[in-house]
Amino acid sequence: MIQKLIANIKKTNAPIVVGLDPMLSYVPEQVQKKAYAEFGETLEGAAEAIWQFNKEIIDHTYDLIPAVKPQVAMYEQFGVPGMAAFKKTVDYCKEKGLVVIGDIKRGDIGSTSAAYATGHLGRVQIGSKSYVPFDEDFVTVNPYLGSDGVNPFIDVCKEEKKGLFILVKTSNPSSGEFQDQLIDGKPLYELVGERVAQWGESCMGEEYSYIGAVVGATYPEMGKALRKIMPKSYILVPGYGAQGGKGKDLVHFFNEDGLGAIVNSSRGIIAAYKQEAYAKFGPEHFGEASRAAVEAMVADISSALESR
Amino acid sequence: MIQKLIANIKKTNAPIVVGLDPMLSYVPEQVQKKAYAEFGETLEGAAEAIWQFNKEIIDHTYDLIPAVKPQVAMYEQFGVPGMAAFKKTVDYCKEKGLVVIGDIKRGDIGSTSAAYATGHLGRVQIGSKSYVPFDEDFVTVNPYLGSDGVNPFIDVCKEEKKGLFILVKTSNPSSGEFQDQLIDGKPLYELVGERVAQWGESCMGEEYSYIGAVVGATYPEMGKALRKIMPKSYILVPGYGAQGGKGKDLVHFFNEDGLGAIVNSSRGIIAAYKQEAYAKFGPEHFGEASRAAVEAMVADISSALESR
């Protein structure tokens, strides 16, 4: 799957991923109204609204982008119907040829991580039949429990040719509270980065491993250090746009080959129509606003990469 | 909700929690067959099988125990129908008067943690209506992202009178890989424990805070140290039974008042009928085997606490 991700990035010339994190407050009124008319102001109605919102954005951007990253929390908050909307979104994006990174940040003791890996990347056996429950291409994993929390995910990735992005240094303001603590003079995130590089060694695609890392755009200096620690790991970079990261902050997350990183923007793309820069599209044409925001993001990152 | 948990513990005289982690391999053949006859060998069939399995165990144990801890991964592995079985299980346990600890180990950046907190502990607004999507009483939280990943959960707990157990030192063999790393001579898990104590200060019930911690039964010495670091925090102790922890290892997780800890067993209770000690019940009477295993676990812990 890392090869498909890289092929998609080369084809679109866009090392970006659109975060499909649909808060109801981002969904234009006409989309909500239509969903509630059919399903009522219910969990089912909200699930329909976010699914229709996603679909419109995907339809307007899929030819420009290599991948999407639905954040499962935004679906889980609408209970079981929300999880059904998550699954619909995953399937639709795959139909459109996109790589789907499930932002699930799971991680547990061995047997439990194995169940998560089965549910999100693998197949589950039921009697004589087997099923692919959520079937993302990559998922994000929390490493706090150590190797035996991560290995079951790696095992499923090997079987199913899928991949991981393991949290190393997250984009949020308080990420340093534990992740930056020094251990023999070295921050915890570097220690985790070294383990990611090790885990990745036995999981190579061609130039890159299918075991990648998450490093926030908001910490460019740390990104530079981690790029060297994990030369073969793809880095998923959240925090661009709404969280404060800019194209010029991101160049050191990439390798010299122009590959090795993929930058996520969520709000900045999916709620673009709410920004002054794209207000001309209006809520009726929110999909077109998202398309314009994708084009601007690609231009920003490309020009930063070209001028380095 | 911490008061309800403590009241339930005092009433049953059993500081234990039954982990409802239904692997299909634990579900007796007759239960699976019946579910597949109705729904086929499908995700829906598996979800029905684990729900009927849970129901039988709850019906045979609810009067002996204060709380249950469904592990969401075991439901998530069956996709959307699995999540519906999770929700059914939560609701049924609450009807029976049990405190429900959702073992979800979520944790993300602020706005995303807020969505998880809404989905699992809070209520979500949809137009003019509001809903409680999964509605557990407590959830487990992963602290790797620091305060701004945890605070949104705390905010919802304050509003909804619910609670958390934050991962401090997990029960798995490789938990030390990152959690035991020394920071200025102090292991990371102690640093996290100190933060749990701080987070808990503003969240007091009567004697105990509703912000608790997870500390594995498999590390009794660390449990002893952490008990002192977090005197007002309830400790959820996994790893009893199948993972190797015994009653005598657990006494230092408790305070002098006999409170302050609640010990989880999953496989050891729900798959008791597969153990030699309970084989006499046979797969037909698996609920009775679970009841006997609960009684043995309570006796083991009580006698350890009495003889300390």
Coordinates of C-alpha atoms in Angstrom, one line a residue:
Chain A
M1 CA 0.0 0.0 0.0
I2 CA 3.0 2.3 0.5
Q3 CA 3.7 1.8 -3.2
K4 CA 0.2 2.9 -4.1
L5 CA 0.5 5.9 -1.8
I6 CA 3.7 6.9 -3.5
A7 CA 2.3 6.3 -7.0
N8 CA -0.7 8.4 -6.1
I9 CA 1.5 11.2 -4.8
K10 CA 3.7 11.1 -8.0
K11 CA 0.6 11.1 -10.2
T12 CA -1.1 14.1 -8.5
N13 CA 2.2 15.8 -7.7
A14 CA 0.6 16.6 -4.4
P15 CA 2.1 15.3 -1.2
I16 CA -1.1 16.1 0.7
V17 CA -3.9 14.3 2.4
V18 CA -7.4 15.7 3.1
G19 CA -8.6 15.2 6.6
L20 CA -12.2 14.2 6.5
D21 CA -13.1 15.3 10.0
P22 CA -16.7 16.5 9.6
M23 CA -17.9 18.4 12.6
L24 CA -21.6 19.2 12.1
S25 CA -20.8 22.9 12.4
Y26 CA -18.8 22.6 9.1
V27 CA -21.8 21.1 7.2
P28 CA -23.8 23.7 5.3
E29 CA -27.3 24.2 6.4
Q30 CA -28.9 22.9 3.1
V31 CA -27.0 19.6 3.6
Q32 CA -28.2 19.3 7.2
K33 CA -31.8 20.2 6.3
K34 CA -32.0 17.6 3.6
A35 CA -30.6 14.9 5.8
Y36 CA -32.9 15.8 8.7
A37 CA -35.9 15.9 6.4
E38 CA -35.3 12.3 5.5
F39 CA -34.0 10.9 8.9
G40 CA -35.1 13.5 11.5
E41 CA -32.8 15.3 13.9
T42 CA -31.4 12.0 15.0
L43 CA -28.0 10.2 15.0
E44 CA -29.0 8.7 11.6
G45 CA -29.8 12.2 10.4
A46 CA -26.4 13.6 11.5
A47 CA -24.6 10.5 10.0
E48 CA -26.4 11.1 6.7
A49 CA -25.4 14.8 6.8
I50 CA -21.7 14.2 7.4
W51 CA -21.7 11.4 4.7
Q52 CA -23.3 13.7 2.1
F53 CA -20.9 16.5 3.1
N54 CA -17.9 14.1 2.7
K55 CA -19.2 12.8 -0.7
E56 CA -19.4 16.3 -2.1
I57 CA -15.9 17.2 -1.0
I58 CA -14.5 13.9 -2.4
D59 CA -16.3 14.4 -5.7
H60 CA -14.7 17.9 -6.0
T61 CA -11.1 16.9 -5.0
Y62 CA -10.4 13.2 -5.6
D63 CA -8.6 13.9 -8.9
L64 CA -6.2 16.3 -7.2
I65 CA -5.2 14.3 -4.2
P66 CA -3.5 11.0 -3.4
A67 CA -5.2 10.2 -0.1
V68 CA -7.7 11.1 2.6
K69 CA -7.6 10.8 6.4
P70 CA -11.0 10.3 8.0
Q71 CA -10.7 11.0 11.8
V72 CA -12.9 8.3 13.3
A73 CA -13.7 10.3 16.4
M74 CA -15.8 12.7 14.3
Y75 CA -17.9 9.7 13.3
E76 CA -17.8 7.9 16.6
Q77 CA -19.4 10.9 18.2
F78 CA -22.6 10.0 16.4
G79 CA -22.6 6.5 17.8
V80 CA -23.4 3.4 15.7
P81 CA -24.9 5.4 12.7
G82 CA -21.7 7.6 12.8
M83 CA -19.6 4.4 12.4
A84 CA -21.7 3.4 9.5
A85 CA -21.0 6.8 7.9
F86 CA -17.3 6.2 8.5
K87 CA -17.4 2.9 6.7
K88 CA -19.4 4.4 3.8
T89 CA -16.7 7.2 3.5
V90 CA -13.8 4.7 3.5
D91 CA -15.5 2.6 0.8
Y92 CA -16.4 5.6 -1.4
C93 CA -12.8 7.0 -1.2
K94 CA -11.4 3.6 -2.2
E95 CA -13.7 3.4 -5.1
K96 CA -12.4 6.8 -6.2
G97 CA -8.8 5.4 -6.2
L98 CA -7.8 7.3 -3.0
V99 CA -5.6 5.8 -0.3
V100 CA -7.5 5.9 3.0
I101 CA -5.6 6.6 6.2
G102 CA -7.9 5.8 9.2
D103 CA -6.9 8.2 11.9
I104 CA -7.9 5.9 14.8
K105 CA -4.9 6.3 17.1
R106 CA -5.6 2.9 18.7
G107 CA -3.1 0.9 20.7
D108 CA -3.5 -1.7 23.5
I109 CA -2.1 -4.9 24.9
G110 CA -1.3 -7.6 22.3
S111 CA -4.6 -9.5 21.9
T112 CA -6.6 -6.2 22.0
S113 CA -4.3 -4.5 19.4
A114 CA -4.8 -7.6 17.3
A115 CA -8.6 -7.1 17.4
Y116 CA -8.2 -3.4 16.4
A117 CA -5.9 -4.4 13.6
T118 CA -8.4 -7.0 12.4
G119 CA -11.2 -4.5 12.5
H120 CA -9.5 -1.7 10.7
L121 CA -6.9 -3.3 8.4
G122 CA -7.6 -7.0 8.3
R123 CA -10.2 -9.6 7.9
V124 CA -12.3 -11.4 10.6
Q125 CA -13.2 -15.1 10.4
I126 CA -16.9 -15.9 11.2
G127 CA -17.6 -19.5 10.8
S128 CA -16.6 -20.5 7.3
K129 CA -16.6 -16.9 6.0
S130 CA -14.3 -14.0 6.3
Y131 CA -15.0 -10.2 6.2
V132 CA -13.1 -6.9 6.0
P133 CA -14.9 -4.8 8.7
F134 CA -13.6 -1.3 8.1
D135 CA -10.9 -1.9 5.6
E136 CA -8.7 1.2 5.7
D137 CA -5.3 1.1 3.9
F138 CA -3.3 2.7 6.7
V139 CA -4.1 3.5 10.3
T140 CA -2.5 5.7 13.0
V141 CA -1.3 3.9 16.1
N142 CA -0.4 5.1 19.6
P143 CA 2.9 3.6 20.9
Y144 CA 2.5 4.2 24.6
L145 CA 2.1 0.5 25.3
G146 CA 5.4 -0.5 23.5
S147 CA 6.2 -3.2 21.0
D148 CA 3.6 -5.7 21.9
G149 CA 0.9 -3.1 21.4
V150 CA 2.3 -2.3 17.9
N151 CA 3.4 -5.7 16.6
P152 CA -0.1 -7.1 16.1
F153 CA -0.8 -4.1 13.7
I154 CA 2.5 -4.8 11.9
D155 CA 1.6 -8.5 11.5
V156 CA -1.7 -7.6 9.8
C157 CA 0.0 -5.0 7.6
K158 CA 2.4 -7.7 6.4
E159 CA -0.4 -10.1 5.6
E160 CA -2.7 -7.6 4.0
K161 CA 0.0 -5.2 2.4
K162 CA -1.3 -2.3 4.4
G163 CA 0.5 0.3 6.6
L164 CA 0.8 2.3 9.8
F165 CA 1.6 5.8 10.9
I166 CA 2.8 5.6 14.5
L167 CA 2.5 8.7 16.8
V168 CA 5.9 10.1 17.4
K169 CA 5.5 13.8 18.0
T170 CA 2.0 15.1 17.8
S171 CA 0.9 18.6 16.6
N172 CA -1.0 19.8 19.7
P173 CA 0.4 22.5 22.1
S174 CA 0.9 20.1 25.1
S175 CA 2.4 17.3 23.1
G176 CA 5.7 18.0 24.8
E177 CA 4.4 17.3 28.3
F178 CA 5.5 13.7 28.0
Q179 CA 6.9 13.4 24.4
D180 CA 9.7 15.9 25.0
Q181 CA 10.9 14.6 28.3
L182 CA 14.6 13.8 28.2
I183 CA 15.8 10.3 28.6
D184 CA 19.6 10.1 28.9
G185 CA 19.6 13.5 27.2
K186 CA 17.3 12.4 24.3
P187 CA 13.6 13.3 24.1
L188 CA 11.1 10.5 24.3
Y189 CA 9.8 11.3 20.8
E190 CA 13.3 10.5 19.4
L191 CA 13.3 7.2 21.2
V192 CA 9.9 6.4 19.7
G193 CA 11.2 7.6 16.3
E194 CA 14.2 5.2 16.6
R195 CA 11.8 2.3 17.3
V196 CA 9.6 3.3 14.3
A197 CA 12.7 3.1 12.2
Q198 CA 13.5 -0.4 13.6
W199 CA 9.9 -1.6 13.2
G200 CA 10.0 -0.3 9.7
E201 CA 13.2 -2.2 8.6
S202 CA 11.4 -5.5 8.2
C203 CA 8.5 -3.8 6.4
M204 CA 10.0 -2.3 3.3
G205 CA 8.2 -1.5 0.1
E206 CA 10.7 -0.3 -2.5
E207 CA 12.4 2.9 -1.2
Y208 CA 10.1 3.4 1.8
S209 CA 8.8 1.3 4.6
Y210 CA 5.1 0.8 5.2
I211 CA 5.6 1.6 8.8
G212 CA 5.5 5.4 9.0
A213 CA 5.3 8.1 11.7
V214 CA 3.1 11.0 12.7
V215 CA 5.1 14.3 13.3
G216 CA 3.2 17.6 13.7
A217 CA 3.8 20.4 11.2
T218 CA 3.8 22.7 14.3
Y219 CA 7.3 21.4 15.3
P220 CA 9.5 21.9 12.2
E221 CA 12.8 21.6 14.0
M222 CA 11.8 18.3 15.6
G223 CA 10.6 17.2 12.2
K224 CA 14.1 17.9 10.7
A225 CA 15.7 15.8 13.4
L226 CA 13.2 13.0 13.1
R227 CA 13.5 12.9 9.3
K228 CA 17.2 11.8 9.8
I229 CA 16.3 9.3 12.5
M230 CA 13.7 7.6 10.3
P231 CA 15.0 8.0 6.7
K232 CA 12.9 5.2 5.3
S233 CA 9.7 6.1 7.1
Y234 CA 7.0 8.1 5.5
I235 CA 6.0 10.9 7.8
L236 CA 2.3 11.9 8.1
V237 CA 2.3 15.6 9.0
P238 CA -0.8 17.0 10.6
G239 CA -1.1 20.6 11.8
Y240 CA -0.9 22.4 8.5
G241 CA -3.3 25.4 8.0
A242 CA -5.8 25.7 10.8
Q243 CA -3.4 24.5 13.4
G244 CA -0.7 26.9 12.3
G245 CA 1.8 25.1 10.1
K246 CA 2.8 26.6 6.7
G247 CA 4.5 25.3 3.6
K248 CA 7.9 26.7 4.4
D249 CA 7.9 25.0 7.8
L250 CA 7.5 21.6 6.1
V251 CA 10.4 21.3 3.7
H252 CA 12.6 19.4 6.2
F253 CA 9.9 16.8 6.7
F254 CA 10.7 15.7 3.1
N255 CA 13.7 13.8 1.8
E256 CA 15.9 15.1 -1.0
D257 CA 13.9 12.9 -3.5
G258 CA 10.8 15.1 -2.7
L259 CA 9.1 12.1 -1.1
G260 CA 8.9 10.9 2.5
A261 CA 6.2 13.1 3.8
I262 CA 2.5 13.7 3.3
V263 CA 0.9 16.8 4.8
N264 CA -2.7 16.7 6.2
S265 CA -5.1 19.5 6.3
S266 CA -8.6 19.0 7.6
R267 CA -10.6 22.1 8.5
G268 CA -8.6 24.2 6.1
I269 CA -9.9 22.2 3.2
I270 CA -13.3 20.8 4.2
A271 CA -14.5 24.0 5.8
A272 CA -12.8 26.2 3.3
Y273 CA -16.1 27.9 2.3
K274 CA -16.1 29.5 5.8
Q275 CA -12.8 31.3 5.2
E276 CA -12.7 34.8 3.8
A277 CA -10.5 33.7 0.9
Y278 CA -13.1 31.3 -0.4
A279 CA -16.3 33.1 0.8
K280 CA -17.2 33.9 -2.8
F281 CA -18.2 30.2 -3.3
G282 CA -20.8 30.5 -0.6
P283 CA -22.2 27.5 1.4
E284 CA -24.0 26.2 -1.7
H285 CA -20.7 25.5 -3.5
F286 CA -18.7 24.3 -0.5
G287 CA -17.2 21.5 -2.7
E288 CA -15.7 24.0 -5.1
A289 CA -14.3 26.0 -2.2
S290 CA -12.6 22.8 -1.0
R291 CA -11.2 22.2 -4.4
A292 CA -9.7 25.8 -4.5
A293 CA -8.2 25.3 -1.0
V294 CA -6.6 22.0 -2.2
E295 CA -5.1 23.8 -5.2
A296 CA -3.7 26.6 -2.9
M297 CA -2.3 24.1 -0.4
V298 CA -0.5 22.1 -3.2
A299 CA 0.9 25.4 -4.6
D300 CA 2.1 26.5 -1.2
I301 CA 3.9 23.2 -0.5
S302 CA 5.2 22.8 -4.0
S303 CA 6.7 26.3 -4.1
A304 CA 8.3 25.8 -0.7
L305 CA 9.8 22.5 -1.9
E306 CA 11.1 24.0 -5.1
S307 CA 12.7 27.0 -3.4
R308 CA 14.6 25.0 -0.8
Chain B
M1 CA -20.3 8.2 39.1
I2 CA -17.3 7.5 41.3
Q3 CA -19.7 7.5 44.2
K4 CA -21.9 4.9 42.5
L5 CA -18.8 2.8 41.8
I6 CA -17.8 2.9 45.5
A7 CA -21.4 2.3 46.6
N8 CA -21.6 -0.7 44.3
I9 CA -18.2 -2.0 45.6
K10 CA -19.4 -1.7 49.2
K11 CA -22.7 -3.3 48.5
T12 CA -21.2 -6.4 46.7
N13 CA -18.1 -6.4 48.9
A14 CA -16.2 -7.2 45.7
P15 CA -13.6 -4.7 44.3
I16 CA -13.7 -6.4 40.9
V17 CA -14.8 -5.7 37.4
V18 CA -15.6 -8.2 34.8
G19 CA -14.0 -7.6 31.4
L20 CA -16.6 -8.2 28.7
D21 CA -14.1 -8.9 25.9
P22 CA -15.9 -11.5 23.8
M23 CA -13.6 -13.2 21.3
L24 CA -15.7 -15.5 19.1
S25 CA -13.5 -18.4 20.2
Y26 CA -14.9 -17.9 23.8
V27 CA -18.5 -18.1 22.6
P28 CA -19.8 -21.7 23.0
E29 CA -20.9 -23.4 19.8
Q30 CA -24.6 -23.5 20.6
V31 CA -24.6 -19.7 21.0
Q32 CA -22.8 -19.2 17.7
K33 CA -25.0 -21.7 15.9
K34 CA -28.2 -20.0 17.0
A35 CA -27.0 -16.6 16.0
Y36 CA -25.8 -17.8 12.6
A37 CA -29.1 -19.6 12.0
E38 CA -30.8 -16.2 12.4
F39 CA -28.3 -13.8 10.8
G40 CA -26.0 -16.1 8.7
E41 CA -22.2 -16.3 9.1
T42 CA -22.0 -12.5 8.8
L43 CA -20.8 -9.6 10.9
E44 CA -24.4 -9.3 12.1
G45 CA -24.3 -13.0 13.1
A46 CA -21.1 -12.6 15.0
A47 CA -22.4 -9.4 16.7
E48 CA -25.6 -11.3 17.8
A49 CA -23.4 -14.2 19.1
I50 CA -21.2 -12.0 21.3
W51 CA -24.2 -10.0 22.5
Q52 CA -26.1 -13.2 23.6
F53 CA -22.9 -14.5 25.2
N54 CA -22.5 -11.3 27.1
K55 CA -26.1 -11.3 28.2
E56 CA -25.9 -14.8 29.6
I57 CA -22.7 -13.8 31.6
I58 CA -24.3 -10.6 32.9
D59 CA -27.5 -12.4 33.9
H60 CA -25.4 -14.9 35.9
T61 CA -23.1 -12.4 37.6
Y62 CA -24.6 -8.9 37.9
D63 CA -25.7 -9.4 41.5
L64 CA -22.1 -10.2 42.6
I65 CA -20.2 -7.5 40.9
P66 CA -20.1 -3.7 40.9
A67 CA -19.0 -3.0 37.4
V68 CA -18.1 -4.3 33.9
K69 CA -15.4 -3.3 31.5
P70 CA -16.3 -4.0 27.8
Q71 CA -13.2 -3.7 25.6
V72 CA -14.4 -1.9 22.5
A73 CA -11.8 -3.5 20.3
M74 CA -13.5 -6.8 20.6
Y75 CA -16.7 -5.3 19.2
E76 CA -15.0 -3.0 16.7
Q77 CA -13.4 -6.0 15.1
F78 CA -16.9 -6.9 13.8
G79 CA -17.4 -3.5 12.2
V80 CA -20.6 -1.5 12.5
P81 CA -22.7 -4.5 13.7
G82 CA -20.0 -5.1 16.4
M83 CA -20.4 -1.5 17.6
A84 CA -24.1 -2.0 17.8
A85 CA -23.5 -5.0 20.1
F86 CA -21.2 -2.8 22.2
K87 CA -24.0 -0.3 22.6
K88 CA -26.5 -3.0 23.5
T89 CA -24.1 -4.4 26.1
V90 CA -23.5 -1.0 27.7
D91 CA -27.2 -0.3 27.9
Y92 CA -28.1 -3.7 29.3
C93 CA -25.4 -3.6 32.0
K94 CA -26.6 -0.1 33.1
E95 CA -30.2 -1.5 33.3
K96 CA -28.8 -4.1 35.7
G97 CA -27.4 -1.4 37.9
L98 CA -23.8 -2.0 36.9
V99 CA -21.2 0.7 36.4
V100 CA -19.8 0.5 32.9
I101 CA -16.2 1.3 32.2
G102 CA -15.7 1.6 28.4
D103 CA -12.2 0.3 27.7
I104 CA -11.6 2.5 24.7
K105 CA -8.0 3.9 25.4
R106 CA -8.7 6.9 23.2
G107 CA -6.7 10.1 23.2
D108 CA -6.0 12.7 20.6
I109 CA -5.5 16.5 20.0
G110 CA -8.1 18.7 21.8
S111 CA -11.0 19.0 19.3
T112 CA -10.7 15.3 18.5
S113 CA -10.6 14.2 22.1
A114 CA -13.7 16.3 22.6
A115 CA -15.4 14.3 19.9
Y116 CA -14.5 11.0 21.6
A117 CA -15.6 12.4 25.0
T118 CA -18.9 13.4 23.4
G119 CA -19.4 10.0 21.8
H120 CA -18.6 7.9 24.8
L121 CA -19.4 9.9 27.9
G122 CA -21.4 13.0 26.8
R123 CA -24.2 14.1 24.6
V124 CA -24.2 15.3 21.0
Q125 CA -26.4 18.1 19.7
I126 CA -28.2 17.5 16.5
G127 CA -30.4 20.4 15.4
S128 CA -32.7 21.0 18.3
K129 CA -32.2 17.6 19.9
S130 CA -29.4 15.9 21.9
Y131 CA -28.4 12.3 22.2
V132 CA -26.1 10.1 24.3
P133 CA -24.3 8.0 21.7
F134 CA -22.5 5.3 23.6
D135 CA -23.1 6.5 27.2
E136 CA -20.5 4.6 29.2
D137 CA -20.0 5.7 32.9
F138 CA -16.2 5.8 32.7
V139 CA -13.7 5.4 29.9
T140 CA -10.0 4.6 29.7
V141 CA -7.8 7.3 28.2
N142 CA -4.3 7.3 26.7
P143 CA -2.1 10.2 27.9
Y144 CA 0.6 10.2 25.3
L145 CA -0.7 13.5 23.8
G146 CA -0.5 15.4 27.2
S147 CA -3.0 17.6 29.0
D148 CA -4.8 19.0 26.0
G149 CA -5.6 15.5 24.9
V150 CA -7.0 14.7 28.4
N151 CA -8.8 17.9 29.4
P152 CA -11.7 17.6 26.9
F153 CA -12.5 14.2 28.6
I154 CA -12.3 15.8 32.0
D155 CA -14.6 18.7 30.9
V156 CA -17.3 16.2 29.9
C157 CA -16.8 14.2 33.1
K158 CA -17.5 17.3 35.1
E159 CA -20.7 18.1 33.2
E160 CA -22.0 14.6 33.1
K161 CA -20.7 13.3 36.4
K162 CA -18.7 10.6 34.8
G163 CA -15.1 9.5 35.2
L164 CA -11.8 8.4 33.6
F165 CA -9.1 5.8 34.1
I166 CA -5.9 7.2 32.5
L167 CA -3.2 4.7 31.4
V168 CA -0.2 5.0 33.7
K169 CA 1.5 1.6 33.7
T170 CA -0.1 -1.0 31.5
S171 CA -0.1 -4.7 32.2
N172 CA 1.6 -6.0 29.0
P173 CA 5.2 -7.4 28.9
S174 CA 6.6 -4.5 26.9
S175 CA 4.9 -1.7 28.7
G176 CA 8.3 -0.7 30.1
E177 CA 9.7 0.1 26.7
F178 CA 8.6 3.7 27.0
Q179 CA 6.7 3.9 30.3
D180 CA 9.7 2.8 32.4
Q181 CA 12.2 5.2 30.8
L182 CA 13.9 7.4 33.4
I183 CA 13.4 11.1 33.3
D184 CA 15.6 12.9 35.9
G185 CA 15.8 9.5 37.7
K186 CA 12.0 9.0 37.7
P187 CA 10.2 6.6 35.4
L188 CA 7.8 8.1 32.9
Y189 CA 4.9 6.2 34.5
E190 CA 5.5 8.1 37.8
L191 CA 5.4 11.4 35.9
V192 CA 2.1 10.4 34.3
G193 CA 0.9 9.3 37.8
E194 CA 1.7 12.7 39.2
R195 CA -0.3 14.3 36.4
V196 CA -3.2 12.0 37.1
A197 CA -3.1 13.1 40.8
Q198 CA -3.1 16.8 39.7
W199 CA -5.9 16.3 37.1
G200 CA -7.9 14.5 39.8
E201 CA -7.6 17.2 42.4
S202 CA -10.3 19.4 40.8
C203 CA -12.5 16.3 40.2
M204 CA -13.2 15.0 43.7
G205 CA -16.2 12.9 44.7
E206 CA -16.2 12.4 48.4
E207 CA -13.0 10.5 49.4
Y208 CA -11.9 9.7 45.8
S209 CA -11.5 11.6 42.6
Y210 CA -13.4 10.6 39.5
I211 CA -10.1 10.8 37.6
G212 CA -8.5 7.4 38.1
A213 CA -5.6 5.4 36.7
V214 CA -4.8 2.1 35.0
V215 CA -1.9 0.2 36.6
G216 CA -1.3 -3.5 35.6
A217 CA -1.6 -6.2 38.3
T218 CA 1.6 -7.7 36.7
Y219 CA 3.7 -4.9 38.2
P220 CA 2.9 -5.0 41.9
E221 CA 5.9 -3.0 43.1
M222 CA 5.1 -0.2 40.7
G223 CA 1.5 -0.4 41.9
K224 CA 2.7 0.1 45.5
A225 CA 4.7 3.3 44.5
L226 CA 1.9 4.6 42.3
R227 CA -0.7 4.1 45.1
K228 CA 1.2 6.6 47.2
I229 CA 1.7 9.1 44.3
M230 CA -2.1 9.1 43.5
P231 CA -3.7 8.6 47.0
K232 CA -7.1 9.9 45.9
S233 CA -7.2 8.2 42.5
Y234 CA -9.1 4.9 42.0
I235 CA -6.8 2.4 40.3
L236 CA -8.2 0.1 37.7
V237 CA -6.0 -3.0 37.8
P238 CA -6.0 -5.2 34.7
G239 CA -3.9 -8.3 34.3
Y240 CA -5.4 -10.5 37.1
G241 CA -5.8 -14.2 36.2
A242 CA -5.1 -15.0 32.6
Q243 CA -2.3 -12.4 32.4
G244 CA -0.7 -13.7 35.6
G245 CA -1.6 -11.4 38.5
K246 CA -2.8 -13.0 41.8
G247 CA -4.7 -11.7 44.8
K248 CA -1.6 -11.5 47.0
D249 CA 0.1 -9.3 44.3
L250 CA -2.8 -6.8 44.6
V251 CA -3.0 -5.7 48.2
H252 CA -0.7 -2.7 47.7
F253 CA -3.0 -1.3 45.0
F254 CA -5.6 -0.7 47.7
N255 CA -5.6 1.9 50.4
E256 CA -5.9 1.2 54.1
D257 CA -9.7 1.8 53.9
G258 CA -9.9 -1.3 51.6
L259 CA -10.9 1.0 48.7
G260 CA -9.0 2.7 46.0
A261 CA -8.7 -0.2 43.5
I262 CA -10.8 -2.3 41.3
V263 CA -9.4 -5.4 39.7
N264 CA -10.4 -6.6 36.3
S265 CA -10.5 -10.1 35.0
S266 CA -11.7 -10.8 31.4
R267 CA -10.9 -14.2 30.0
G268 CA -10.6 -15.7 33.5
I269 CA -14.3 -15.0 34.0
I270 CA -16.0 -15.0 30.7
A271 CA -14.2 -18.0 29.3
A272 CA -14.2 -19.8 32.7
Y273 CA -16.0 -22.8 31.3
K274 CA -12.9 -23.6 29.3
Q275 CA -10.7 -23.9 32.4
E276 CA -10.2 -27.3 34.1
A277 CA -11.5 -25.9 37.4
Y278 CA -14.9 -25.1 35.9
A279 CA -15.1 -27.8 33.2
K280 CA -17.9 -29.6 35.1
F281 CA -20.3 -26.9 34.0
G282 CA -19.7 -27.6 30.3
P283 CA -20.2 -25.2 27.5
E284 CA -24.0 -25.3 28.0
H285 CA -23.7 -23.8 31.4
F286 CA -21.0 -21.2 30.7
G287 CA -22.8 -18.5 32.6
E288 CA -22.7 -20.6 35.8
A289 CA -19.0 -21.3 35.2
S290 CA -18.5 -17.5 35.0
R291 CA -20.5 -17.0 38.3
A292 CA -18.3 -19.6 40.0
A293 CA -15.2 -17.9 38.7
V294 CA -16.4 -14.5 40.0
E295 CA -16.9 -16.1 43.4
A296 CA -13.4 -17.6 43.4
M297 CA -11.9 -14.3 42.3
V298 CA -13.7 -12.3 45.1
A299 CA -12.6 -14.9 47.7
D300 CA -9.0 -14.7 46.5
I301 CA -8.8 -10.9 46.7
S302 CA -10.8 -10.7 49.9
S303 CA -8.6 -13.2 51.7
A304 CA -5.5 -11.4 50.4
L305 CA -6.8 -8.1 51.7
E306 CA -7.8 -9.6 55.1
S307 CA -4.5 -11.2 55.7
R308 CA -2.3 -8.1 54.9

